[in-house]
Short mmCIF file of C-alpha atoms in Angstrom, two decimals:
data_model
loop_
_atom_site.label_atom_id
_atom_site.label_comp_id
_atom_site.label_asym_id
_atom_site.label_seq_id
_atom_site.Cartn_x
_atom_site.Cartn_y
_atom_site.Cartn_z
CA MET A 144 -0.01 -0.05 0.02
CA THR A 145 2.81 2.46 0.90
CA THR A 146 4.52 1.50 -2.34
CA LEU A 147 1.36 2.27 -4.26
CA PHE A 148 1.13 5.59 -2.51
CA ALA A 149 4.71 6.41 -3.17
CA LEU A 150 4.30 5.34 -6.76
CA LEU A 151 1.25 7.39 -7.51
CA VAL A 152 1.41 10.50 -5.26
CA LEU A 153 4.96 11.34 -4.08
CA GLU A 154 7.25 13.42 -6.16
CA GLY A 155 7.86 11.91 -9.62
CA GLY A 156 4.83 9.62 -9.09
CA LEU A 157 2.09 9.06 -11.56
CA LEU A 158 -0.43 11.37 -9.90
CA SER A 159 1.85 14.23 -8.79
CA PRO A 160 1.85 16.97 -11.37
CA ASN A 161 5.37 18.31 -12.11
CA PRO A 162 5.32 22.12 -11.86
CA GLY A 163 7.97 22.44 -14.49
CA LEU A 164 5.86 20.40 -16.86
CA ILE A 165 2.74 22.37 -16.07
CA PHE A 166 4.69 25.57 -16.86
CA TRP A 167 5.97 24.19 -20.27
CA THR A 168 2.53 22.92 -21.12
CA PHE A 169 0.95 26.18 -20.28
CA LEU A 170 3.48 28.15 -22.33
CA THR A 171 3.45 25.73 -25.27
CA PHE A 172 -0.32 25.49 -25.51
CA LEU A 173 -0.79 29.22 -25.18
CA ILE A 174 1.67 29.93 -27.88
CA LEU A 175 0.14 27.12 -29.94
CA LEU A 176 -3.39 28.53 -29.43
CA PHE A 177 -2.37 32.02 -30.50
CA VAL A 178 -0.19 30.97 -33.47
CA LEU A 179 -2.77 28.47 -34.71
CA ARG A 180 -5.61 30.96 -34.36
CA ALA A 181 -3.86 33.60 -36.38
CA THR A 182 -2.22 31.33 -39.03
CA ALA A 183 -4.36 28.31 -39.36
CA TRP A 184 -7.91 28.60 -37.95
CA LYS A 185 -8.70 31.99 -39.23
CA PRO A 186 -7.82 31.26 -42.88
CA ILE A 187 -9.24 27.77 -42.77
CA VAL A 188 -12.54 28.53 -41.11
CA GLY A 189 -12.72 31.76 -43.04
CA ALA A 190 -12.34 29.83 -46.29
CA LEU A 191 -14.94 27.35 -45.15
CA ASN A 192 -17.38 30.02 -44.27
CA GLU A 193 -16.75 31.81 -47.56
CA ARG A 194 -17.33 28.63 -49.52
CA GLU A 195 -20.43 27.98 -47.58
CA LYS A 196 -21.58 31.45 -48.27
CA SER A 197 -20.92 31.29 -51.99
CA ILE A 198 -22.68 27.94 -52.23
CA GLN A 199 -25.68 29.34 -50.38
CA GLU A 200 -25.56 32.46 -52.66
CA ALA A 201 -25.48 30.24 -55.69
CA ILE A 202 -28.56 28.28 -54.42
CA ASP A 203 -30.31 31.50 -53.58
CA ARG A 204 -29.63 32.91 -56.91
CA ALA A 205 -30.89 29.78 -58.65
CA GLU A 206 -33.98 29.89 -56.50
CA GLN A 207 -34.48 33.47 -57.28
CA ALA A 208 -34.09 32.89 -61.04
CA LYS A 209 -36.57 30.04 -60.82
CA ALA A 210 -39.14 32.20 -59.00
CA GLU A 211 -38.56 34.91 -61.62
CA ALA A 212 -39.03 32.55 -64.52
CA GLU A 213 -42.16 31.16 -62.87
CA LYS A 214 -43.52 34.70 -62.32
CA ILE A 215 -42.79 35.56 -66.02
CA LEU A 216 -44.52 32.40 -67.15
CA ALA A 217 -47.52 33.13 -65.05
CA GLU A 218 -47.61 36.70 -66.36
CA ASN A 219 -47.39 35.36 -69.92
CA LYS A 220 -50.17 32.96 -69.31
CA ALA A 221 -52.30 35.70 -67.75
CA MET A 222 -51.55 38.03 -70.74
CA LEU A 223 -52.40 35.25 -73.19
CA ALA A 224 -55.68 34.62 -71.36
CA LYS A 225 -56.46 38.28 -71.35
CA ALA A 226 -55.71 38.57 -75.06
CA GLU A 227 -58.01 35.65 -75.73
CA ARG A 228 -60.77 37.18 -73.72
CA GLU A 229 -60.27 40.52 -75.55
CA ALA A 230 -60.42 38.78 -78.92
CA ASP A 231 -63.55 37.04 -77.84
CA ARG A 232 -65.15 40.20 -76.65
CA ILE A 233 -64.23 42.01 -79.94
CA ILE A 234 -65.63 39.25 -82.06
CA GLN A 235 -68.79 39.26 -79.96
CA GLU A 236 -69.17 42.98 -80.16
CA SER A 237 -68.58 43.07 -83.87
CA LYS A 238 -71.16 40.26 -84.38
CA VAL A 239 -73.66 42.39 -82.40
CA ALA A 240 -72.82 45.46 -84.31
CA ALA A 241 -73.10 43.62 -87.73
CA GLU A 242 -76.43 42.22 -86.67
CA LYS A 243 -77.71 45.63 -85.79
CA LEU A 244 -76.36 47.24 -88.91
CA ARG A 245 -78.06 44.44 -91.05
CA ALA A 246 -81.27 44.98 -89.23
CA ASP A 247 -81.04 48.80 -89.65
CA ILE A 248 -80.32 48.51 -93.38
CA THR A 249 -83.15 46.01 -93.84
CA GLU A 250 -85.40 48.22 -91.96
CA LYS A 251 -84.46 51.31 -93.92
CA ALA A 252 -84.84 49.50 -97.17
CA LYS A 253 -88.25 48.27 -96.26
CA ALA A 254 -89.32 51.80 -95.17
CA GLU A 255 -87.89 53.14 -98.30
CA SER A 256 -89.74 50.65 -100.52
CA ARG A 257 -92.99 51.16 -98.57
CA LYS A 258 -92.65 54.95 -99.04
CA MET A 259 -92.03 54.37 -102.79
CA ILE A 260 -95.08 52.14 -103.05
CA ASP A 261 -97.18 54.81 -101.19
CA ASP A 262 -95.85 57.46 -103.49
CA ALA A 263 -96.68 55.46 -106.53
CA LYS A 264 -100.17 54.76 -105.25
CA ALA A 265 -100.79 58.45 -104.54
CA GLU A 266 -99.55 59.31 -108.06
CA ILE A 267 -101.73 56.64 -109.53
CA THR A 268 -104.75 58.13 -107.78
CA VAL A 269 -103.94 61.57 -108.89
CA GLU A 270 -103.42 60.44 -112.40
CA LYS A 271 -106.67 58.51 -112.28
CA GLN A 272 -108.58 61.65 -111.17
CA ARG A 273 -106.95 63.63 -113.78
CA ALA A 274 -107.95 61.02 -116.35
CA LEU A 275 -111.52 60.90 -115.13
CA ILE A 276 -111.73 64.73 -115.31
CA ALA A 277 -110.40 64.64 -118.79
CA LEU A 278 -112.69 61.89 -119.75
CA ARG A 279 -115.70 63.78 -118.28
CA ASP A 280 -114.82 66.95 -120.26
CA GLU A 281 -114.47 64.92 -123.35
CA VAL A 282 -117.79 63.20 -122.73
CA ALA A 283 -119.45 66.62 -121.97
CA ASP A 284 -118.04 67.96 -125.23
CA LEU A 285 -119.28 64.85 -127.03
CA ALA A 286 -122.64 65.34 -125.44
CA VAL A 287 -122.71 68.94 -126.34
CA LYS A 288 -121.80 68.01 -129.91
CA GLY A 289 -124.46 65.41 -129.88
CA ALA A 290 -127.00 67.75 -128.54
CA GLU A 291 -125.94 70.31 -131.20
CA MET A 292 -126.63 67.78 -133.80
CA ILE A 293 -129.95 66.86 -132.29
CA ILE A 294 -130.92 70.37 -131.95
CA ARG A 295 -130.13 71.05 -135.51
CA HIS A 296 -132.49 68.31 -136.46
CA ASN A 297 -135.23 68.77 -133.88
CA LEU A 298 -135.23 71.85 -131.83
CA ASN A 299 -137.42 70.78 -128.91
CA ALA A 300 -135.67 72.22 -126.06
CA GLU A 301 -137.68 70.70 -123.28
CA THR A 302 -137.55 67.06 -124.50
CA HIS A 303 -133.93 67.21 -125.38
CA LYS A 304 -132.89 68.58 -122.08
CA ASN A 305 -134.50 65.57 -120.38
CA ILE A 306 -132.73 63.29 -122.76
CA ILE A 307 -129.30 64.88 -121.93
CA ALA A 308 -130.04 64.76 -118.23
CA SER A 309 -130.94 61.16 -118.38
CA VAL A 310 -127.73 60.47 -120.44
CA LEU A 311 -125.66 62.36 -117.89
CA SER A 312 -127.10 60.57 -114.93
CA ASP A 313 -126.23 57.20 -116.54
CA MET A 314 -122.50 58.18 -116.48
CA PRO A 315 -120.38 57.17 -113.42
CA SER A 316 -120.61 59.73 -110.80
CA ILE A 317 -117.71 62.17 -110.19
CA GLN A 318 -116.63 64.57 -107.52
CA PRO A 319 -118.61 67.79 -107.71
CA GLU A 320 -115.33 69.90 -107.42
CA ALA A 321 -113.71 67.89 -110.15
CA VAL A 322 -116.80 68.54 -112.31
CA GLU A 323 -116.68 72.25 -111.61
CA LYS A 324 -113.00 72.30 -112.66
CA MET B 257 19.30 -16.91 -28.37
CA ASN B 258 22.18 -18.21 -26.42
CA PHE B 259 21.74 -15.19 -24.07
CA VAL B 260 18.07 -16.04 -23.55
CA THR B 261 18.52 -19.77 -22.88
CA HIS B 262 21.39 -19.08 -20.56
CA ARG B 263 19.47 -16.57 -18.46
CA PHE B 264 16.05 -18.05 -18.74
CA PRO B 265 16.42 -21.87 -18.63
CA MET B 266 12.60 -22.13 -18.42
CA ILE B 267 12.52 -22.07 -22.25
CA HIS B 268 13.31 -25.76 -22.33
CA ARG B 269 10.28 -26.56 -20.27
CA MET B 270 7.86 -24.55 -22.34
CA ASN B 271 4.57 -26.18 -22.94
CA PHE B 272 1.01 -25.22 -23.74
CA SER B 273 -0.09 -25.08 -20.10
CA VAL B 274 2.05 -22.04 -19.76
CA CYS B 275 0.20 -20.36 -22.69
CA ARG B 276 -3.18 -21.02 -21.07
CA PHE B 277 -1.81 -19.85 -17.83
CA ALA B 278 -0.58 -16.74 -19.53
CA LEU B 279 -4.06 -15.82 -20.72
CA MET B 280 -5.50 -16.59 -17.25
CA VAL B 281 -3.18 -14.37 -15.41
CA PHE B 282 -3.23 -11.59 -17.97
CA VAL B 283 -5.62 -9.41 -16.08
CA THR B 284 -4.08 -9.90 -12.68
CA THR B 285 -0.68 -9.19 -14.15
CA ALA B 286 -1.82 -6.11 -15.85
CA LEU B 287 -3.02 -4.76 -12.51
CA SER B 288 -0.11 -5.76 -10.43
CA MET B 289 2.63 -4.95 -12.92
CA PRO B 290 3.41 -1.35 -11.87
CA LEU B 291 3.86 -2.56 -8.30
CA LEU B 292 6.08 -5.46 -9.22
CA ALA B 293 8.14 -3.13 -11.34
CA ALA B 294 8.55 -0.56 -8.78
CA GLU B 295 9.28 -2.88 -5.94
CA SER B 296 11.90 -4.76 -7.85
CA LYS B 297 13.49 -1.62 -9.08
CA PRO B 298 16.00 -1.10 -6.38
CA ASP B 299 17.35 -4.54 -6.98
CA GLY B 300 17.96 -3.81 -10.59
CA GLY B 301 19.18 -6.85 -12.57
CA ALA B 302 16.85 -9.13 -14.51
CA SER B 303 13.53 -7.39 -13.74
CA GLU B 304 14.74 -4.04 -15.35
CA ASP B 305 13.18 -5.05 -18.60
CA MET B 306 9.82 -5.08 -16.95
CA ASP B 307 9.87 -1.61 -15.50
CA VAL B 308 6.47 -0.34 -16.67
CA MET B 309 6.62 2.90 -14.70
CA HIS B 310 9.90 3.73 -16.47
CA HIS B 311 7.98 3.82 -19.69
CA ILE B 312 5.02 5.67 -18.32
CA LEU B 313 6.67 8.29 -16.09
CA ASP B 314 8.38 11.39 -17.23
CA ALA B 315 12.15 11.53 -17.30
CA HIS B 316 15.05 13.60 -18.32
CA THR B 317 16.09 11.34 -20.98
CA LEU B 318 14.88 10.27 -24.36
CA ASP B 319 14.99 6.53 -24.57
CA PHE B 320 16.00 4.83 -27.77
CA GLU B 321 16.54 1.40 -26.31
CA PRO B 322 18.50 -0.58 -27.38
CA PHE B 323 20.24 2.14 -29.29
CA GLY B 324 20.99 4.17 -26.09
CA GLU B 325 19.38 7.35 -24.77
CA ILE B 326 19.69 11.07 -25.10
CA HIS B 327 20.11 13.03 -21.93
CA LEU B 328 18.23 16.24 -22.02
CA PRO B 329 19.84 19.39 -20.67
CA LYS B 330 19.14 20.08 -16.98
CA PHE B 331 18.71 23.55 -15.67
CA PRO B 332 19.04 24.48 -12.00
CA PRO B 333 15.61 24.86 -10.36
CA VAL B 334 14.07 28.26 -10.34
CA GLN B 335 12.83 29.54 -7.03
CA ILE B 336 9.47 31.43 -7.25
CA GLY B 337 8.29 32.47 -3.76
CA GLY B 338 8.07 29.26 -1.79
CA LEU B 339 7.93 27.13 -4.91
CA THR B 340 10.84 25.43 -6.50
CA ILE B 341 10.29 24.76 -10.25
CA ASP B 342 12.63 22.58 -12.25
CA LEU B 343 12.24 24.04 -15.72
CA SER B 344 14.57 21.61 -17.45
CA PRO B 345 12.75 19.94 -20.39
CA THR B 346 11.61 16.42 -19.82
CA ARG B 347 10.72 13.67 -22.18
CA HIS B 348 7.09 14.71 -22.17
CA VAL B 349 7.99 18.40 -22.88
CA VAL B 350 10.05 17.32 -25.93
CA MET B 351 7.20 15.06 -27.18
CA MET B 352 4.76 17.90 -26.70
CA TRP B 353 7.02 20.16 -28.75
CA ILE B 354 7.39 17.55 -31.47
CA ALA B 355 3.55 17.12 -31.57
CA CYS B 356 3.17 20.93 -31.73
CA ALA B 357 5.72 21.16 -34.55
CA VAL B 358 3.95 18.43 -36.60
CA LEU B 359 0.65 20.13 -35.84
CA LEU B 360 1.92 23.54 -36.90
CA ILE B 361 3.50 22.07 -40.08
CA VAL B 362 0.28 20.34 -41.01
CA MET B 363 -2.06 23.16 -40.23
CA LEU B 364 0.08 25.84 -41.91
CA SER B 365 0.29 23.77 -45.14
CA VAL B 366 -3.49 23.26 -45.03
CA ALA B 367 -4.02 26.95 -44.45
CA SER B 368 -1.67 27.87 -47.37
CA SER B 369 -3.39 25.32 -49.59
CA TYR B 370 -6.58 27.18 -48.99
CA GLN B 371 -4.92 30.50 -49.90
CA LYS B 372 -3.53 28.82 -53.13
CA SER B 373 -6.66 27.10 -54.37
CA LYS B 374 -9.22 29.74 -53.45
CA GLY B 375 -12.79 28.80 -54.27
CA LYS B 376 -11.79 25.26 -55.37
CA ALA B 377 -12.67 21.99 -53.64
CA PRO B 378 -10.09 20.95 -51.09
CA LYS B 379 -7.67 18.05 -51.70
CA GLY B 380 -5.73 15.57 -49.80
CA VAL B 381 -4.70 16.56 -46.25
CA ALA B 382 -6.68 19.76 -46.41
CA ASN B 383 -9.78 17.76 -47.17
CA MET B 384 -9.20 15.47 -44.17
CA ILE B 385 -8.50 18.30 -41.73
CA GLU B 386 -11.49 20.22 -43.16
CA ALA B 387 -13.79 17.31 -42.38
CA VAL B 388 -12.55 17.31 -38.70
CA ILE B 389 -12.77 21.12 -38.37
CA MET B 390 -16.35 20.97 -39.87
CA PHE B 391 -17.18 18.25 -37.36
CA ILE B 392 -15.84 20.21 -34.40
CA ARG B 393 -17.59 23.46 -35.66
CA ASP B 394 -20.94 21.97 -36.63
CA ASP B 395 -21.37 19.05 -34.18
CA ILE B 396 -19.37 20.22 -31.04
CA ALA B 397 -19.19 23.97 -31.02
CA LYS B 398 -22.49 25.03 -32.61
CA PRO B 399 -24.94 22.84 -30.68
CA ASN B 400 -23.24 23.60 -27.32
CA LEU B 401 -22.26 27.28 -27.66
CA GLY B 402 -25.00 28.60 -29.87
CA HIS B 403 -24.21 31.72 -31.82
CA HIS B 404 -21.15 32.51 -29.65
CA TYR B 405 -19.36 29.51 -31.01
CA GLU B 406 -16.94 31.55 -33.10
CA ARG B 407 -15.39 33.02 -30.00
CA PHE B 408 -14.40 29.69 -28.63
CA LEU B 409 -13.81 27.78 -31.82
CA PRO B 410 -10.01 28.48 -31.94
CA TYR B 411 -9.62 27.03 -28.39
CA LEU B 412 -11.62 24.00 -29.18
CA LEU B 413 -9.80 23.33 -32.41
CA THR B 414 -6.45 23.84 -30.82
CA ALA B 415 -7.31 21.58 -27.87
CA PHE B 416 -8.57 18.84 -30.10
CA PHE B 417 -5.65 18.78 -32.50
CA PHE B 418 -3.11 19.18 -29.71
CA ILE B 419 -4.43 16.30 -27.72
CA LEU B 420 -4.93 14.13 -30.83
CA PHE B 421 -1.39 14.77 -32.08
CA CYS B 422 0.10 14.12 -28.66
CA ASN B 423 -1.98 10.93 -28.37
CA LEU B 424 -0.94 9.72 -31.74
CA LEU B 425 2.69 10.62 -31.23
CA GLY B 426 2.60 8.32 -28.08
CA LEU B 427 1.78 5.43 -30.30
CA ILE B 428 5.04 5.73 -32.27
CA PRO B 429 7.82 3.52 -30.90
CA PHE B 430 10.44 5.36 -28.83
CA ALA B 431 8.07 8.24 -28.38
CA ALA B 432 6.08 9.11 -25.31
CA THR B 433 2.56 10.36 -24.73
CA ALA B 434 2.59 13.80 -23.21
CA THR B 435 -1.13 13.44 -22.53
CA SER B 436 -0.48 10.52 -20.31
CA ASN B 437 1.17 12.93 -17.83
CA ILE B 438 -1.14 14.33 -15.27
CA ALA B 439 0.58 17.81 -15.43
CA VAL B 440 -0.22 18.20 -19.06
CA THR B 441 -3.78 17.12 -18.77
CA LEU B 442 -4.22 19.29 -15.64
CA THR B 443 -2.97 22.38 -17.57
CA LEU B 444 -5.30 21.70 -20.46
CA ALA B 445 -8.21 21.29 -18.00
CA LEU B 446 -7.16 24.59 -16.33
CA PHE B 447 -7.42 26.24 -19.71
CA THR B 448 -10.98 24.95 -20.10
CA PHE B 449 -11.72 26.00 -16.54
CA VAL B 450 -10.52 29.55 -17.03
CA ILE B 451 -12.30 29.85 -20.32
CA THR B 452 -15.42 28.44 -18.83
CA GLN B 453 -15.43 31.01 -16.01
CA TYR B 454 -14.56 33.79 -18.40
CA ALA B 455 -17.47 32.82 -20.68
CA GLY B 456 -19.86 32.68 -17.69
CA ILE B 457 -18.78 36.07 -16.31
CA ARG B 458 -18.76 37.75 -19.73
CA GLU B 459 -22.27 36.45 -20.54
CA ASN B 460 -23.97 36.95 -17.24
CA GLY B 461 -21.72 39.46 -15.46
CA ILE B 462 -20.10 38.93 -12.03
CA GLY B 463 -23.57 39.06 -10.39
CA GLY B 464 -24.82 36.35 -12.70
CA TRP B 465 -21.78 34.25 -12.15
CA LEU B 466 -22.27 34.56 -8.34
CA ALA B 467 -25.98 33.84 -8.65
CA HIS B 468 -25.01 30.76 -10.60
CA LEU B 469 -23.13 29.54 -7.53
CA THR B 470 -26.37 29.46 -5.52
CA GLY B 471 -27.83 27.12 -8.11
CA GLY B 472 -31.01 29.15 -8.31
CA ALA B 473 -32.09 27.82 -4.94
CA PRO B 474 -33.91 29.91 -2.25
CA PRO B 475 -31.57 31.63 0.24
CA ALA B 476 -32.38 29.09 2.98
CA LEU B 477 -30.64 26.42 0.90
CA TRP B 478 -27.58 28.47 0.10
CA LEU B 479 -25.63 27.02 2.94
CA ILE B 480 -25.79 23.68 1.08
CA MET B 481 -26.00 24.80 -2.50
CA ILE B 482 -22.98 27.15 -2.51
CA PRO B 483 -20.52 24.42 -1.43
CA VAL B 484 -22.04 21.88 -3.77
CA GLU B 485 -21.80 24.38 -6.68
CA ILE B 486 -18.17 25.25 -5.81
CA VAL B 487 -17.32 21.63 -5.71
CA SER B 488 -18.97 21.01 -9.06
CA LEU B 489 -17.06 23.93 -10.41
CA PHE B 490 -13.77 22.13 -9.57
CA VAL B 491 -15.04 18.63 -10.41
CA LYS B 492 -15.43 19.45 -14.02
CA PRO B 493 -11.79 20.26 -14.77
CA PHE B 494 -10.72 17.45 -12.33
CA ALA B 495 -12.82 15.00 -14.47
CA LEU B 496 -11.25 16.34 -17.67
CA THR B 497 -7.76 15.92 -16.19
CA MET B 498 -8.30 12.47 -14.89
CA ARG B 499 -10.18 11.03 -17.92
CA LEU B 500 -7.55 12.03 -20.45
CA PHE B 501 -4.63 11.13 -18.21
CA ALA B 502 -6.06 7.70 -17.13
CA ASN B 503 -7.09 6.74 -20.58
CA MET B 504 -3.85 7.57 -22.16
CA THR B 505 -1.85 5.93 -19.33
CA ALA B 506 -3.98 2.82 -19.02
CA GLY B 507 -3.56 1.92 -22.74
CA HIS B 508 0.14 2.21 -22.56
CA ILE B 509 0.47 0.24 -19.36
CA VAL B 510 -1.56 -2.54 -21.04
CA ILE B 511 0.65 -2.53 -24.11
CA ILE B 512 3.86 -2.58 -22.04
CA VAL B 513 2.56 -5.27 -19.83
CA LEU B 514 1.57 -7.41 -22.76
CA ILE B 515 5.07 -7.05 -24.13
CA SER B 516 6.54 -7.62 -20.70
CA LEU B 517 4.73 -10.97 -20.54
CA ILE B 518 7.44 -12.32 -22.83
CA PHE B 519 10.05 -11.43 -20.32
CA ILE B 520 8.03 -12.44 -17.26
CA PHE B 521 7.66 -15.96 -18.73
CA LYS B 522 11.17 -15.85 -20.10
CA SER B 523 9.94 -17.54 -23.23
CA PHE B 524 9.60 -16.83 -27.00
CA VAL B 525 6.49 -19.03 -27.22
CA ILE B 526 4.49 -16.33 -25.39
CA ALA B 527 5.56 -13.79 -27.98
CA PRO B 528 2.87 -14.44 -30.65
CA ILE B 529 0.14 -14.16 -28.09
CA SER B 530 1.68 -10.99 -26.63
CA VAL B 531 2.05 -9.48 -30.15
CA ALA B 532 -1.45 -10.38 -31.14
CA LEU B 533 -2.90 -8.88 -28.03
CA THR B 534 -0.64 -5.93 -28.22
CA LEU B 535 -1.80 -5.36 -31.81
CA ALA B 536 -5.49 -5.51 -30.72
CA ILE B 537 -4.81 -2.95 -27.83
CA TYR B 538 -2.83 -0.81 -30.27
CA GLY B 539 -5.81 -0.62 -32.52
CA LEU B 540 -7.94 0.24 -29.61
CA GLU B 541 -5.41 2.91 -28.61
CA LEU B 542 -5.69 4.46 -32.11
CA PHE B 543 -9.41 4.69 -31.53
CA VAL B 544 -8.94 6.03 -28.00
CA ALA B 545 -6.50 8.68 -29.26
CA PHE B 546 -9.31 10.11 -31.33
CA MET B 547 -11.99 9.40 -28.72
CA GLN B 548 -10.25 11.18 -25.93
CA ALA B 549 -9.45 14.24 -28.00
CA TYR B 550 -13.02 14.34 -29.10
CA LEU B 551 -14.34 13.92 -25.44
CA PHE B 552 -12.10 16.63 -24.12
CA THR B 553 -13.35 18.99 -26.84
CA VAL B 554 -17.00 18.04 -26.34
CA LEU B 555 -16.90 18.30 -22.60
CA SER B 556 -15.08 21.60 -22.80
CA SER B 557 -17.68 23.08 -25.05
CA VAL B 558 -20.47 21.64 -22.89
CA PHE B 559 -19.01 23.27 -19.80
CA ILE B 560 -18.57 26.50 -21.55
CA GLY B 561 -22.11 26.26 -22.88
CA ILE B 562 -23.46 25.56 -19.44
CA ALA B 563 -21.58 28.54 -17.99
CA MET B 564 -22.99 30.82 -20.62
CA GLU B 565 -26.58 29.75 -19.98
CA HIS B 566 -28.68 32.58 -18.67
CA GLY B 567 -30.00 32.20 -15.13
CA HIS B 568 -33.70 31.77 -14.50
CA GLY B 569 -35.85 34.87 -14.63
CA GLU B 570 -33.03 36.97 -15.95
CA GLU B 571 -33.66 39.12 -18.95
CA HIS B 572 -31.74 38.41 -22.09
CA ALA B 573 -29.21 41.15 -22.39
CA HIS B 574 -28.16 41.57 -25.95
#
């Protein structure tokens, strides 16, 4: 037991720290720490961080580009859809306009033709009146001429007057104003 | 061969029972070996070959058995107050410096390779070191220290690689493991201790640091809580010290003991078993070298992270 104690704890033993060695370890480790920190850890860890950062940036950039491309695609799609809708609308509108125009033209043409027919009818009526008046005058003249001839042969005023009157009453009736004209 | 048979006549009586016996006593031997070695030391002579402690302990020589040894320069002790410090470099100091030199060469070449091939993918050693640095940064520093991790990253990286290189250097024949010396591990743990307290005081102020000592308990319990918290304050670096020291020492003791079996049994027949077992332990030691460097770094960052935690009910001052 005493041997074990001496072996482990007394000076030079396994468990007795040597102050000189503590001093050298302290100095060595301290210098090593500062030298390595300045010359090795800083550049190595710095390079690692830098590389990580550049990789991250590259990923971010790719992500951003992807997002942008998707946005543009979506915009294009939206624009295409809008254009389609616009075209549809224009076609629809023009169809309606054309329909309206056609209806208008038809309507106008119909009105025109109706008016022309009416005009023609009026003209025909007027012409007919005029013809009737002319005919009446002619008939009156003829009657007068006939009467003249009768008178020349048989001047019996009373009898002949009745005959003429009966002749006249057999003719188709006419407007009094037209007769007076 | 003549020398061996002359000194160890047992070789003529070697049989398989000895082999079986060797496996059986392996554990007991491993445990009692340091004692045997130390006790028989004064006698010198035949048991000199089995001096385990000679290989584990620090010394003022660099051993290159059987090619001789180098005596390191010895300075007269320095008197500081009541303390006498012998500042002459020892074997472990030299090993530490060698590890530091290798570490500096590797890291500087890696750093310069980053300067040269800016923006390109890393290659070779730089790639390997980068993976480790990334691991320490992303899986040790960031989860434990939050957004303050950058302040403590240089310390964590330095501690990790220093311990790792010291551990690995100890696996090279004729070299020694500086991290199997309690003075070295104690100093490293003190660094973590000081940084932990600095981080706690910087984050929470002196008041917050003192409040932390009460463990957030009501004043009636302070009589119990404050001693407990103070003990826990010192238990952490103590645990760091002992873990690294014990792990690095134990592995080497086991390897030396396994090799010593050949001399204990004074037989060459035991050699294949010893070598096979030593190889297995050696592989384990390689793993332990990384494991302990990792553990020290993780625990350091955990301690720093705990110290930086804000006390309950305190406002977040940023």
